Amino acid sequence: MPEQVVVRPGGPLRGTLRVPGDKSISHRALICNALAPGEAEIRGLLDSADCRSTIACLRQWGVQFEESADRILVRSPGQDGFRPAAQVLDCGNSGTSIRLLSGVAAGLPFRSRFDGDESLRRRPMRRVLDPLTQMGAAVDLADTAPFWIDGAPGLTRGFDREIAVASAQVKSCIVFAALRAERPSRIVEPGPSRDHTERMLIAMGAGLDVRGAAIHVEPGAELTPQDLEVPGDISAAAYWIIAAAMTPGSEVLLPNIGVNPRRTGVIDVLRDMGVRVELVNRRDVSGEPVADIVARGGRLHPTLIDGDTVVRAVDEIPTLAVAAALADGVTEIRDAAELRVKESDRIATTASLLRAMGVEVEERPDGMRIVGGRLRGGELDSHGDHRIAMTAAVAALAADRESGPTTIRGAAAVEISYPSFWRDLDQLRHVAV
Ligand code: S3P
């Protein structure tokens, strides 16, 4: 994987592209099936560094995985049969691995030690460690990784309040711990974060009941393993949808994409900006809504991105900010302070990317103000953040032709969620118009 990539401004994007499996659903397919005694087959799993972190941690607890070309078999003794990990559970770059597995560790009768890479070691962990402590787990109350958790099969208390941030990682952590508590829990969400964990656990027979913003968990039910098919990742598709939107004359078909309503904020924002995005062939696959997405290019109008839309488009905001740079007016992003604690400070890294391409942008504590106009090719850096690397590529494609190519350093970061990204970029560009 090259560390540095040069991307020339492109003409229209044309063609059909299959994007890899959804990252969030892949982590959950592995973890939820690991909690259930027995075997399950997962098809379409994302094969990327983040999912490999989850697999490596679960292996240490005694879960077996058999990989073949198009599927992975999970064979587990169930959570009651887990054994202590011999080594620290290294979650690499993956916030989803460390936070979801912390919730599982809280229900295990031994100590689990967690750590991650430089970026993960900077990310806030009290948001999961505080609730786990309140539920009765003995926890090393560190602000950041590394930390340890001394779990217990029957946590003394349930959880009964609103969680502090609209975060699916925090919510899922508490849900996994609540499955092993002595008492029922009620977890109230402050915003509509992705609900893949709830959907999957309900299908596996967990005592979970979702009423509005409240998730009720009745502990103790034995989970049944589930064969699952993971749909294409809308967060990966979003790069092509936005790249197509920014280049008039483009038309891209992205088959088999997960379109869970808590993930489709990106489509709502683009439609608001005047982009034609169509969802066709809608169906349900393994309990998740799926569709084929057709994205086209056109003129872009400015918009306001705030409130629940931010929660429903949390990973797509940097790329939407790039689209806003070509809109005919001023776009504002508000209520997005969570972006500061992702794989990089995505408000800072996005603003600096836009500035490097000649865009007028004002950074704010919870968002930014972007003056639409044009993008000029330049020198960009991913800051080790996969989503910033791919956002940089989209910006480079849509830059003025006269301004020349863009050099993207730290391009290998795409390994985290979309290893074939640079190949797919070539494929879409080389299809004759
Ligand atoms: C994820 C949830 C989001 C998202 C991350 C994946 C998940 O984080 O940014 O890429 O799989 O639960 P938060 O839940 O912390 O917002």
Coordinates of N, CA, C and O and ligand atoms in Angstrom, one line a residue, residues 22-25 27-28 50 95-97 99-100 123 127 165-172 193-194 196-197 235 263 311 314-315 338 341-343 346 386-387, ligand 1:
D22 N -20.0 -3.4 5.5 CA -20.2 -2.3 6.5 C -19.3 -2.6 7.7 O -19.4 -3.7 8.3
K23 N -18.5 -1.6 8.1 CA -17.6 -1.8 9.2 C -18.3 -2.0 10.5 O -18.0 -2.9 11.3
S24 N -19.3 -1.2 10.8 CA -20.0 -1.3 12.1 C -20.7 -2.6 12.2 O -20.7 -3.2 13.2
I25 N -21.4 -3.0 11.1 CA -22.1 -4.3 11.2 C -21.1 -5.5 11.3 O -21.4 -6.4 11.9
H27 N -18.1 -5.5 12.8 CA -17.7 -5.7 14.2 C -18.8 -6.4 15.0 O -18.5 -7.3 15.8
R28 N -20.0 -6.0 14.8 CA -21.1 -6.5 15.6 C -21.4 -8.0 15.3 O -21.8 -8.8 16.1
D50 N -9.3 -2.7 11.1 CA -10.2 -2.5 12.3 C -10.9 -3.9 12.7 O -11.0 -4.2 13.8
G95 N -11.8 2.3 17.6 CA -12.6 2.8 18.7 C -13.8 1.8 18.9 O -14.2 1.6 20.0
T96 N -14.3 1.3 17.8 CA -15.4 0.4 18.0 C -15.0 -0.9 18.7 O -15.7 -1.4 19.6
S97 N -13.8 -1.4 18.4 CA -13.4 -2.6 19.1 C -13.2 -2.4 20.6 O -13.7 -3.1 21.4
R99 N -14.3 0.0 22.6 CA -15.5 0.4 23.4 C -16.5 -0.8 23.5 O -17.0 -1.1 24.5
L100 N -16.8 -1.5 22.4 CA -17.7 -2.6 22.4 C -17.2 -3.7 23.3 O -17.9 -4.3 24.1
R123 N -7.9 8.9 22.5 CA -9.4 9.1 22.4 C -10.1 8.8 23.8 O -9.6 8.0 24.6
R127 N -16.0 7.8 28.9 CA -17.4 7.7 28.4 C -17.9 6.3 28.5 O -19.1 6.0 28.6
V165 N -23.5 11.0 25.7 CA -23.2 11.4 24.3 C -24.0 10.5 23.4 O -24.3 9.4 23.7
A166 N -24.4 11.1 22.2 CA -25.1 10.3 21.2 C -24.1 9.4 20.5 O -23.6 9.8 19.4
S167 N -23.7 8.3 21.1 CA -22.7 7.5 20.5 C -23.1 6.0 20.5 O -23.4 5.5 21.6
A168 N -23.0 5.4 19.3 CA -23.4 4.0 19.2 C -22.4 3.1 19.9 O -22.7 2.0 20.4
Q169 N -21.1 3.6 20.0 CA -20.1 2.8 20.6 C -20.4 2.8 22.1 O -20.3 1.7 22.8
V170 N -20.7 3.9 22.7 CA -21.0 4.0 24.2 C -22.3 3.2 24.5 O -22.3 2.3 25.4
K171 N -23.3 3.4 23.7 CA -24.6 2.7 23.9 C -24.4 1.2 23.8 O -24.8 0.4 24.7
S172 N -23.6 0.7 22.8 CA -23.4 -0.7 22.6 C -22.6 -1.3 23.8 O -22.9 -2.4 24.2
S193 N -28.3 7.4 17.3 CA -27.0 6.8 16.8 C -27.4 5.4 16.2 O -28.4 4.8 16.5
R194 N -26.5 4.9 15.4 CA -26.8 3.6 14.7 C -27.2 2.5 15.6 O -26.7 2.4 16.7
H196 N -27.4 -0.9 15.0 CA -27.1 -2.3 14.5 C -27.0 -3.3 15.7 O -27.4 -4.5 15.5
T197 N -26.4 -2.9 16.8 CA -26.3 -3.8 17.9 C -27.7 -4.3 18.4 O -27.9 -5.5 18.6
S235 N -20.8 4.2 4.5 CA -19.8 5.2 4.8 C -18.7 5.1 3.7 O -18.0 6.1 3.4
R263 N -28.2 5.8 9.4 CA -26.9 6.0 8.7 C -27.0 6.8 7.5 O -26.0 7.1 6.8
V311 N -25.6 13.3 13.9 CA -25.5 11.9 14.5 C -25.6 10.9 13.4 O -24.9 9.9 13.3
V314 N -22.3 11.0 11.0 CA -21.2 11.4 11.8 C -19.8 11.2 11.0 O -18.9 12.0 11.1
D315 N -19.7 10.1 10.3 CA -18.4 9.8 9.7 C -18.3 10.4 8.3 O -17.2 10.4 7.7
E338 N -18.3 16.2 18.5 CA -17.9 14.8 18.6 C -16.8 14.5 17.5 O -15.9 13.6 17.7
V341 N -13.1 14.1 18.5 CA -12.5 12.9 19.2 C -12.6 11.7 18.4 O -12.7 10.6 18.9
K342 N -12.5 11.8 17.1 CA -12.5 10.6 16.2 C -11.0 10.3 16.0 O -10.1 10.7 16.7
E343 N -10.7 9.5 14.9 CA -9.4 9.0 14.7 C -8.4 10.2 14.6 O -7.2 10.0 14.8
R346 N -11.3 15.7 13.6 CA -11.8 15.9 12.2 C -12.3 17.3 11.9 O -12.5 17.6 10.7
H386 N -8.1 7.4 8.3 CA -8.6 6.8 7.0 C -9.6 7.7 6.4 O -9.6 7.8 5.2
R387 N -10.5 8.2 7.1 CA -11.6 9.0 6.5 C -11.0 10.3 5.9 O -11.6 10.8 5.0
Ligands
S3P1 C1 -19.4 3.5 15.2 C2 -20.0 4.6 15.8 C3 -19.6 6.0 15.5 C4 -18.7 6.1 14.3 C5 -17.7 5.0 14.2 C6 -18.3 3.6 14.2 C7 -19.9 2.2 15.6 O1 -18.8 6.4 16.7 O2 -18.0 7.3 14.3 O3 -16.9 5.1 13.0 O4 -19.6 1.2 14.9 O5 -20.6 2.1 16.6 P1 -19.6 7.0 17.9 O6 -20.6 6.0 18.3 O7 -18.6 7.1 19.0 O8 -20.2 8.3 17.4

